[in-house]
Every structure is written in structure tokens, then in C-alpha cells.
Amino acid sequence: MRRHAGQLLALAATATFATLFLRRVSWSETGALLGGIPAGTALLAVAAVLGGMAFTALRWLYLLRAAGIEARVPRLFAGLAAGAAVNNLVPARGGDVVRVKSVPARTSAVVGTLAAERLLDGFVLACFLAFGAALRGAGPLLWAGLALATGSGLGMLVAAREPAWVERLPRPLRGFVCGLAVFRSRSLFAQALAASVALWLCDVVMYAALAPAFGLELGFGGAFLLEGIGNLALAVPATAAGIGTFDYLTLLGAGSVGLSGHAAGAYVLAVHAFVVLPATALGLALLWWARPRRAVAVGRAVPAGS
């Protein structure tokens, strides 16, 4: 009953955000603006999205390696692409199950690496939000970004302290703690953090590249600010592909940096389309390759401080 109530609440929130967004969009003008995106700009945007996915697969390699799980980047790329495709088609991040099952290792440890991803993403995106807000003079968003970065940073500090009584935990919880081992390894944490910055910088490139196609002057700080807002909105497990939540919250962010009118709404729709469509098409093509394989044992996690 509680689960259904949560789903109904998420649907209601999504319907509300979608309605608020659609009231600000002129579909006749939006269609003309979307059709006017230059081919070179579209190719650059797709390349940036795929580059971000490649860095995500590389980061996952570091997270799994810290947990004692060896995997190959192509396999991880297929798994995360398939998971992204299902997430874009199914509500409540159902694609995470596909992604977890694509790695032949203990499920709880792989789930732990996805939790580590959320902490890294939250920290980097919050820093991007604060950085962009500082450049654009958006005071409230600056403080929001700093607060989120502080919260994510504290979460990583907590994850870095493996409890002495971990061996007394139930097996699934021990595996989950093992999946957070990247925060207990200086070298692998540095590599995972660098990959996190790189993958979100790819998205910044996409945001910045699309703006001129709509006659918008986004600016350096604006690209970072909207990147932070949009992807933090996508992290909310509501409906598939962040429909409604991403669009309205990103449009509000666009207004905070001086972008308004029908061109701003069309720009937000274009950004959302480039975030969702290439990943979905590629993920569906790789879904068979990402199918579950026979599980292998998890090795010993990397020792703390290594």
C-alpha cells in the first residue's frame, strides 16, 4: 500500500510539473525551432552524450575494482546503456535492476557501487550548480548548491569509514558496504572523482552547444548552472525519463539566468531529447549483450588508504 502511495504521489508531482511546463510552450514555434537545429550542432550534442556515457562506464570500472570486482569497460558500457534505456521507459528507475544484473558478481556489492555513484554525482553536480550560480550571481542557487555539496561530501566521509563490526552484518549488507570501498581508497577515489567531473563536463558541452541554435546566450556560468539543475532533477525517481520534473525545473533555471520566451522552452525540450533519445536507442541495441551472466565471487575489497 505504501509503495502504491509513493507511485501515485510521484505521478501527481510529474503531472503537475508537466502541466506547468506545457503552459509556457508554444508548440508551433517549438517545432520550427527544433527543426532548425544545425546538423553539426546535433552531432556534437550526441557525441557529448556518448562521451559522458563512456566516462560513466570508466568510473564504474573504478568503483567495482575497489570492491574487488573485475570487469571490462565494454561490458560495463553495455550494462549502463541498457539500464539507461529501461530507466527512460520505465518509472522509478527500473533500469537499475538491469544494470546491476549485467555485472556477474554479488548483487549487493554491485548495488553498493551504484550508491557510491549517487554520492559522487550529487557532489559534482552540486559543485557545478554552485559554480554556475556564483558566475551568474544567482545567490539562492549558490547556497542551494553549497548545501547539497556539503551533504554529499558528508555522505562520502561516512562511507569512507568501514565499521569495525562489518563482519557481523548480514551478508547482503556486507556486500553493500564492500560496494562503497572506493571511498576508502585514495587512488581509486581520485580516479572515480576525475571520471565524474569528466562525464558531467561532457553534458556541459551539450548544454552550451545547443543554446546558440535557439538564439540564446547561455554563457559559461549558465551552462554549469543548468547542468546542475537538470541532472539533479533527473535523479528524482518519478516517471520515466524525468518527464515533467526535468523540463519545468530546468526551465525555471533557465529563467534565473535570463533565458525566457518560447525559445527557452524549446531549448529545454531539445536538451531533454538529447539526454534521453541517444542513450535509449543505444541501450535497446545493447540490451541483449547486457543480459545477466553467471555470477562470479567478489574478491577482497581494496584496503583503506591505498
Tab-separated table of C-alpha atoms in Angstrom:
chain	number	residue	atom	x	y	z
A	1	MET	CA	0.000	0.000	0.000
A	2	ARG	CA	2.830	2.376	0.928
A	3	ARG	CA	4.622	1.640	-2.356
A	4	HIS	CA	1.492	2.408	-4.404
A	5	ALA	CA	1.007	5.633	-2.445
A	6	GLY	CA	4.559	6.657	-3.339
A	7	GLN	CA	3.971	5.903	-7.008
A	8	LEU	CA	0.724	7.912	-7.020
A	9	LEU	CA	2.498	10.828	-5.344
A	10	ALA	CA	5.285	10.702	-7.944
A	11	LEU	CA	2.750	10.620	-10.787
A	12	ALA	CA	0.841	13.526	-9.306
A	13	ALA	CA	4.042	15.567	-8.954
A	14	THR	CA	5.052	14.740	-12.512
A	15	ALA	CA	1.636	15.665	-13.902
A	16	THR	CA	1.793	18.965	-12.035
A	17	PHE	CA	5.288	19.831	-13.308
A	18	ALA	CA	4.422	18.748	-16.859
A	19	THR	CA	1.285	20.916	-16.850
A	20	LEU	CA	3.230	23.918	-15.558
A	21	PHE	CA	5.833	23.427	-18.272
A	22	LEU	CA	3.371	22.918	-21.118
A	23	ARG	CA	1.571	26.140	-20.242
A	24	ARG	CA	4.773	28.001	-21.174
A	25	VAL	CA	5.376	26.276	-24.516
A	26	SER	CA	4.094	27.216	-27.955
A	27	TRP	CA	4.165	24.008	-29.996
A	28	SER	CA	4.085	25.770	-33.370
A	29	GLU	CA	7.156	27.861	-32.547
A	30	THR	CA	8.824	24.952	-30.743
A	31	GLY	CA	8.532	22.704	-33.780
A	32	ALA	CA	10.122	25.317	-36.025
A	33	LEU	CA	12.966	25.924	-33.563
A	34	LEU	CA	13.678	22.226	-33.082
A	35	GLY	CA	13.706	21.681	-36.844
A	36	GLY	CA	16.249	24.454	-37.230
A	37	ILE	CA	19.000	22.804	-35.166
A	38	PRO	CA	22.076	22.563	-37.439
A	39	ALA	CA	23.277	19.045	-38.221
A	40	GLY	CA	26.746	19.833	-36.875
A	41	THR	CA	25.292	21.013	-33.577
A	42	ALA	CA	23.160	17.878	-33.289
A	43	LEU	CA	26.170	15.643	-33.948
A	44	LEU	CA	28.235	17.494	-31.337
A	45	ALA	CA	25.442	17.111	-28.791
A	46	VAL	CA	25.139	13.361	-29.461
A	47	ALA	CA	28.927	12.951	-29.264
A	48	ALA	CA	28.948	14.764	-25.901
A	49	VAL	CA	26.220	12.481	-24.541
A	50	LEU	CA	28.035	9.333	-25.698
A	51	GLY	CA	31.291	10.685	-24.280
A	52	GLY	CA	29.589	11.130	-20.936
A	53	MET	CA	28.373	7.533	-21.053
A	54	ALA	CA	31.905	6.321	-21.815
A	55	PHE	CA	33.282	8.177	-18.781
A	56	THR	CA	30.445	6.724	-16.681
A	57	ALA	CA	31.491	3.207	-17.696
A	58	LEU	CA	35.119	4.030	-16.844
A	59	ARG	CA	34.087	5.344	-13.440
A	60	TRP	CA	32.057	2.203	-12.782
A	61	LEU	CA	35.181	0.187	-13.510
A	62	TYR	CA	36.993	2.025	-10.692
A	63	LEU	CA	34.077	1.567	-8.283
A	64	LEU	CA	33.859	-2.160	-8.991
A	65	ARG	CA	37.636	-2.568	-8.795
A	66	ALA	CA	37.639	-1.006	-5.336
A	67	ALA	CA	35.046	-3.622	-4.319
A	68	GLY	CA	37.249	-6.439	-5.655
A	69	ILE	CA	35.164	-6.991	-8.806
A	70	GLU	CA	36.962	-7.100	-12.153
A	71	ALA	CA	35.059	-6.197	-15.304
A	72	ARG	CA	35.722	-4.855	-18.792
A	73	VAL	CA	34.690	-1.361	-19.865
A	74	PRO	CA	32.766	-2.509	-22.998
A	75	ARG	CA	30.684	-4.838	-20.848
A	76	LEU	CA	30.029	-2.077	-18.331
A	77	PHE	CA	29.144	0.363	-21.122
A	78	ALA	CA	26.548	-2.087	-22.449
A	79	GLY	CA	25.099	-2.591	-18.985
A	80	LEU	CA	24.759	1.088	-18.150
A	81	ALA	CA	23.360	1.892	-21.628
A	82	ALA	CA	20.749	-0.849	-21.282
A	83	GLY	CA	19.917	0.354	-17.784
A	84	ALA	CA	19.562	3.937	-19.001
A	85	ALA	CA	17.220	2.795	-21.785
A	86	VAL	CA	14.964	0.949	-19.352
A	87	ASN	CA	15.064	3.879	-16.913
A	88	ASN	CA	13.875	6.113	-19.738
A	89	LEU	CA	10.962	3.796	-20.482
A	90	VAL	CA	10.002	2.559	-17.000
A	91	PRO	CA	9.284	4.735	-13.923
A	92	ALA	CA	11.047	4.550	-10.541
A	93	ARG	CA	14.488	3.765	-12.067
A	94	GLY	CA	13.592	0.197	-13.019
A	95	GLY	CA	16.630	0.136	-15.306
A	96	ASP	CA	18.933	-0.004	-12.295
A	97	VAL	CA	17.912	-3.657	-11.905
A	98	VAL	CA	19.008	-4.358	-15.487
A	99	ARG	CA	22.286	-2.602	-14.866
A	100	VAL	CA	23.019	-4.453	-11.616
A	101	LYS	CA	22.267	-7.833	-13.182
A	102	SER	CA	24.609	-7.091	-16.113
A	103	VAL	CA	27.632	-7.489	-13.806
A	104	PRO	CA	28.386	-11.132	-12.917
A	105	ALA	CA	29.090	-10.552	-9.231
A	106	ARG	CA	27.338	-10.425	-5.875
A	107	THR	CA	24.250	-8.241	-6.319
A	108	SER	CA	24.572	-6.380	-3.027
A	109	ALA	CA	28.152	-5.308	-3.840
A	110	VAL	CA	27.107	-4.005	-7.282
A	111	VAL	CA	24.199	-2.118	-5.675
A	112	GLY	CA	26.762	-0.558	-3.334
A	113	THR	CA	28.726	0.783	-6.310
A	114	LEU	CA	25.559	2.426	-7.648
A	115	ALA	CA	25.077	4.085	-4.260
A	116	ALA	CA	28.676	5.321	-4.497
A	117	GLU	CA	27.805	6.760	-7.925
A	118	ARG	CA	24.889	8.699	-6.461
A	119	LEU	CA	27.157	10.293	-3.864
A	120	LEU	CA	29.776	11.237	-6.461
A	121	ASP	CA	27.153	12.592	-8.861
A	122	GLY	CA	25.423	14.568	-6.136
A	123	PHE	CA	28.710	16.146	-5.071
A	124	VAL	CA	29.922	17.042	-8.586
A	125	LEU	CA	26.547	18.334	-9.798
A	126	ALA	CA	26.093	20.396	-6.648
A	127	CYS	CA	29.550	21.911	-7.196
A	128	PHE	CA	28.619	22.669	-10.815
A	129	LEU	CA	25.381	24.278	-9.631
A	130	ALA	CA	27.232	26.427	-7.083
A	131	PHE	CA	29.933	27.348	-9.599
A	132	GLY	CA	27.423	28.369	-12.255
A	133	ALA	CA	25.316	30.281	-9.731
A	134	ALA	CA	28.401	32.158	-8.489
A	135	LEU	CA	29.307	33.208	-12.030
A	136	ARG	CA	25.744	34.328	-12.796
A	137	GLY	CA	25.122	35.992	-9.435
A	138	ALA	CA	22.242	33.676	-8.541
A	139	GLY	CA	22.536	33.828	-4.750
A	140	PRO	CA	19.795	31.360	-3.667
A	141	LEU	CA	21.018	28.715	-6.124
A	142	LEU	CA	24.596	29.257	-4.924
A	143	TRP	CA	23.588	28.454	-1.363
A	144	ALA	CA	21.494	25.502	-2.505
A	145	GLY	CA	24.484	24.115	-4.418
A	146	LEU	CA	26.816	24.577	-1.464
A	147	ALA	CA	24.330	22.867	0.857
A	148	LEU	CA	23.935	19.898	-1.494
A	149	ALA	CA	27.707	19.637	-1.969
A	150	THR	CA	28.202	19.662	1.793
A	151	GLY	CA	25.592	16.965	2.284
A	152	SER	CA	27.096	14.751	-0.429
A	153	GLY	CA	30.590	15.320	0.942
A	154	LEU	CA	29.477	14.264	4.426
A	155	GLY	CA	27.877	11.172	2.912
A	156	MET	CA	31.187	10.241	1.277
A	157	LEU	CA	33.028	10.767	4.566
A	158	VAL	CA	30.595	8.426	6.322
A	159	ALA	CA	31.016	5.827	3.562
A	160	ALA	CA	34.797	6.083	3.924
A	161	ARG	CA	34.654	4.718	7.466
A	162	GLU	CA	34.185	0.966	7.292
A	163	PRO	CA	32.678	-0.175	10.604
A	164	ALA	CA	34.847	-2.492	12.698
A	165	TRP	CA	31.848	-4.757	13.185
A	166	VAL	CA	31.172	-5.145	9.459
A	167	GLU	CA	31.775	-8.909	9.634
A	168	ARG	CA	28.795	-9.212	11.988
A	169	LEU	CA	26.440	-7.671	9.427
A	170	PRO	CA	24.124	-9.885	7.332
A	171	ARG	CA	25.707	-10.986	4.061
A	172	PRO	CA	23.738	-8.536	1.819
A	173	LEU	CA	24.742	-5.575	3.997
A	174	ARG	CA	28.380	-6.701	3.981
A	175	GLY	CA	28.251	-6.757	0.198
A	176	PHE	CA	26.713	-3.273	0.105
A	177	VAL	CA	29.462	-1.888	2.361
A	178	CYS	CA	32.001	-3.568	0.087
A	179	GLY	CA	30.473	-1.697	-2.870
A	180	LEU	CA	31.325	1.595	-1.144
A	181	ALA	CA	35.008	0.697	-0.865
A	182	VAL	CA	36.058	3.348	-3.414
A	183	PHE	CA	35.791	5.962	-0.644
A	184	ARG	CA	38.384	4.030	1.343
A	185	SER	CA	40.993	4.057	-1.446
A	186	ARG	CA	42.780	7.337	-2.191
A	187	SER	CA	43.934	6.376	-5.682
A	188	LEU	CA	40.670	4.820	-6.903
A	189	PHE	CA	38.618	7.603	-5.336
A	190	ALA	CA	40.710	10.201	-7.173
A	191	GLN	CA	40.205	8.331	-10.459
A	192	ALA	CA	36.458	7.943	-9.859
A	193	LEU	CA	36.093	11.622	-8.952
A	194	ALA	CA	38.051	12.690	-12.060
A	195	ALA	CA	35.826	10.479	-14.246
A	196	SER	CA	32.748	12.000	-12.563
A	197	VAL	CA	33.904	15.530	-13.379
A	198	ALA	CA	34.715	14.484	-16.971
A	199	LEU	CA	31.346	12.841	-17.618
A	200	TRP	CA	29.380	15.843	-16.384
A	201	LEU	CA	31.631	18.228	-18.297
A	202	CYS	CA	30.535	16.350	-21.431
A	203	ASP	CA	26.972	17.314	-20.551
A	204	VAL	CA	28.020	20.940	-20.038
A	205	VAL	CA	29.363	20.885	-23.601
A	206	MET	CA	25.998	19.629	-24.832
A	207	TYR	CA	24.081	22.327	-22.940
A	208	ALA	CA	26.388	25.050	-24.257
A	209	ALA	CA	26.420	23.755	-27.857
A	210	LEU	CA	22.625	23.705	-28.200
A	211	ALA	CA	21.891	27.196	-26.858
A	212	PRO	CA	23.036	29.212	-29.939
A	213	ALA	CA	20.763	27.094	-32.165
A	214	PHE	CA	17.809	28.727	-30.356
A	215	GLY	CA	19.270	32.227	-30.384
A	216	LEU	CA	20.047	32.040	-26.658
A	217	GLU	CA	23.122	33.434	-24.917
A	218	LEU	CA	23.619	30.891	-22.154
A	219	GLY	CA	27.146	31.816	-21.146
A	220	PHE	CA	29.795	29.768	-19.355
A	221	GLY	CA	28.204	30.013	-15.921
A	222	GLY	CA	24.715	29.379	-17.281
A	223	ALA	CA	25.767	26.069	-18.824
A	224	PHE	CA	27.119	24.841	-15.470
A	225	LEU	CA	24.071	26.081	-13.590
A	226	LEU	CA	21.520	24.429	-15.886
A	227	GLU	CA	23.585	21.233	-15.975
A	228	GLY	CA	23.404	21.036	-12.205
A	229	ILE	CA	19.684	21.790	-12.002
A	230	GLY	CA	18.637	19.500	-14.861
A	231	ASN	CA	20.535	16.418	-13.788
A	232	LEU	CA	19.670	16.769	-10.121
A	233	ALA	CA	16.039	16.860	-11.310
A	234	LEU	CA	16.598	13.686	-13.359
A	235	ALA	CA	17.816	11.921	-10.214
A	236	VAL	CA	14.305	12.104	-8.728
A	237	PRO	CA	12.762	8.608	-9.146
A	238	ALA	CA	9.399	9.687	-10.527
A	239	THR	CA	8.182	8.891	-14.029
A	240	ALA	CA	10.237	7.540	-16.893
A	241	ALA	CA	12.933	9.827	-18.352
A	242	GLY	CA	12.215	12.586	-15.837
A	243	ILE	CA	9.225	13.812	-17.856
A	244	GLY	CA	7.821	16.955	-16.316
A	245	THR	CA	10.278	17.333	-13.430
A	246	PHE	CA	13.322	17.829	-15.657
A	247	ASP	CA	11.540	20.150	-18.072
A	248	TYR	CA	9.903	22.504	-15.588
A	249	LEU	CA	12.801	22.723	-13.130
A	250	THR	CA	15.310	23.286	-15.944
A	251	LEU	CA	13.022	25.948	-17.427
A	252	LEU	CA	12.953	27.703	-14.047
A	253	GLY	CA	16.737	27.518	-14.005
A	254	ALA	CA	16.843	28.995	-17.499
A	255	GLY	CA	14.717	31.887	-16.289
A	256	SER	CA	17.161	32.507	-13.442
A	257	VAL	CA	19.944	33.146	-15.994
A	258	GLY	CA	17.815	35.416	-18.168
A	259	LEU	CA	16.530	32.926	-20.753
A	260	SER	CA	12.819	33.324	-21.398
A	261	GLY	CA	10.142	33.049	-24.032
A	262	HIS	CA	9.236	30.173	-26.312
A	263	ALA	CA	12.871	29.747	-27.358
A	264	ALA	CA	13.792	28.813	-23.769
A	265	GLY	CA	11.055	26.163	-23.641
A	266	ALA	CA	12.140	24.724	-26.983
A	267	TYR	CA	15.757	24.681	-25.793
A	268	VAL	CA	14.825	22.733	-22.657
A	269	LEU	CA	12.908	20.192	-24.753
A	270	ALA	CA	15.896	19.813	-27.084
A	271	VAL	CA	18.282	19.262	-24.170
A	272	HIS	CA	15.923	16.662	-22.696
A	273	ALA	CA	15.641	14.899	-26.054
A	274	PHE	CA	19.417	14.692	-26.480
A	275	VAL	CA	19.828	13.425	-22.922
A	276	VAL	CA	17.213	10.692	-23.422
A	277	LEU	CA	16.965	9.572	-27.066
A	278	PRO	CA	20.590	8.601	-27.963
A	279	ALA	CA	21.029	6.698	-24.685
A	280	THR	CA	17.690	4.921	-25.119
A	281	ALA	CA	18.359	3.878	-28.720
A	282	LEU	CA	21.864	2.654	-27.903
A	283	GLY	CA	20.715	0.888	-24.740
A	284	LEU	CA	17.975	-1.029	-26.537
A	285	ALA	CA	20.510	-2.087	-29.176
A	286	LEU	CA	22.855	-3.374	-26.433
A	287	LEU	CA	20.169	-4.928	-24.229
A	288	TRP	CA	20.969	-8.500	-25.323
A	289	TRP	CA	24.695	-8.032	-24.695
A	290	ALA	CA	23.932	-6.707	-21.205
A	291	ARG	CA	21.858	-9.764	-20.261
A	292	PRO	CA	22.669	-11.443	-16.906
A	293	ARG	CA	25.622	-13.849	-16.883
A	294	ARG	CA	26.743	-16.474	-14.407
A	295	ALA	CA	27.835	-14.781	-11.191
A	296	VAL	CA	31.429	-14.858	-10.003
A	297	ALA	CA	32.706	-14.382	-6.477
A	298	VAL	CA	33.630	-10.939	-5.226
A	299	GLY	CA	37.294	-10.635	-4.378
A	300	ARG	CA	38.755	-8.720	-1.490
A	301	ALA	CA	37.983	-5.016	-1.441
A	302	VAL	CA	40.888	-2.624	-1.832
A	303	PRO	CA	42.380	-1.847	1.629
A	304	ALA	CA	41.654	1.556	3.120
A	305	GLY	CA	44.082	4.304	2.222
A	306	SER	CA	45.602	2.510	-0.776
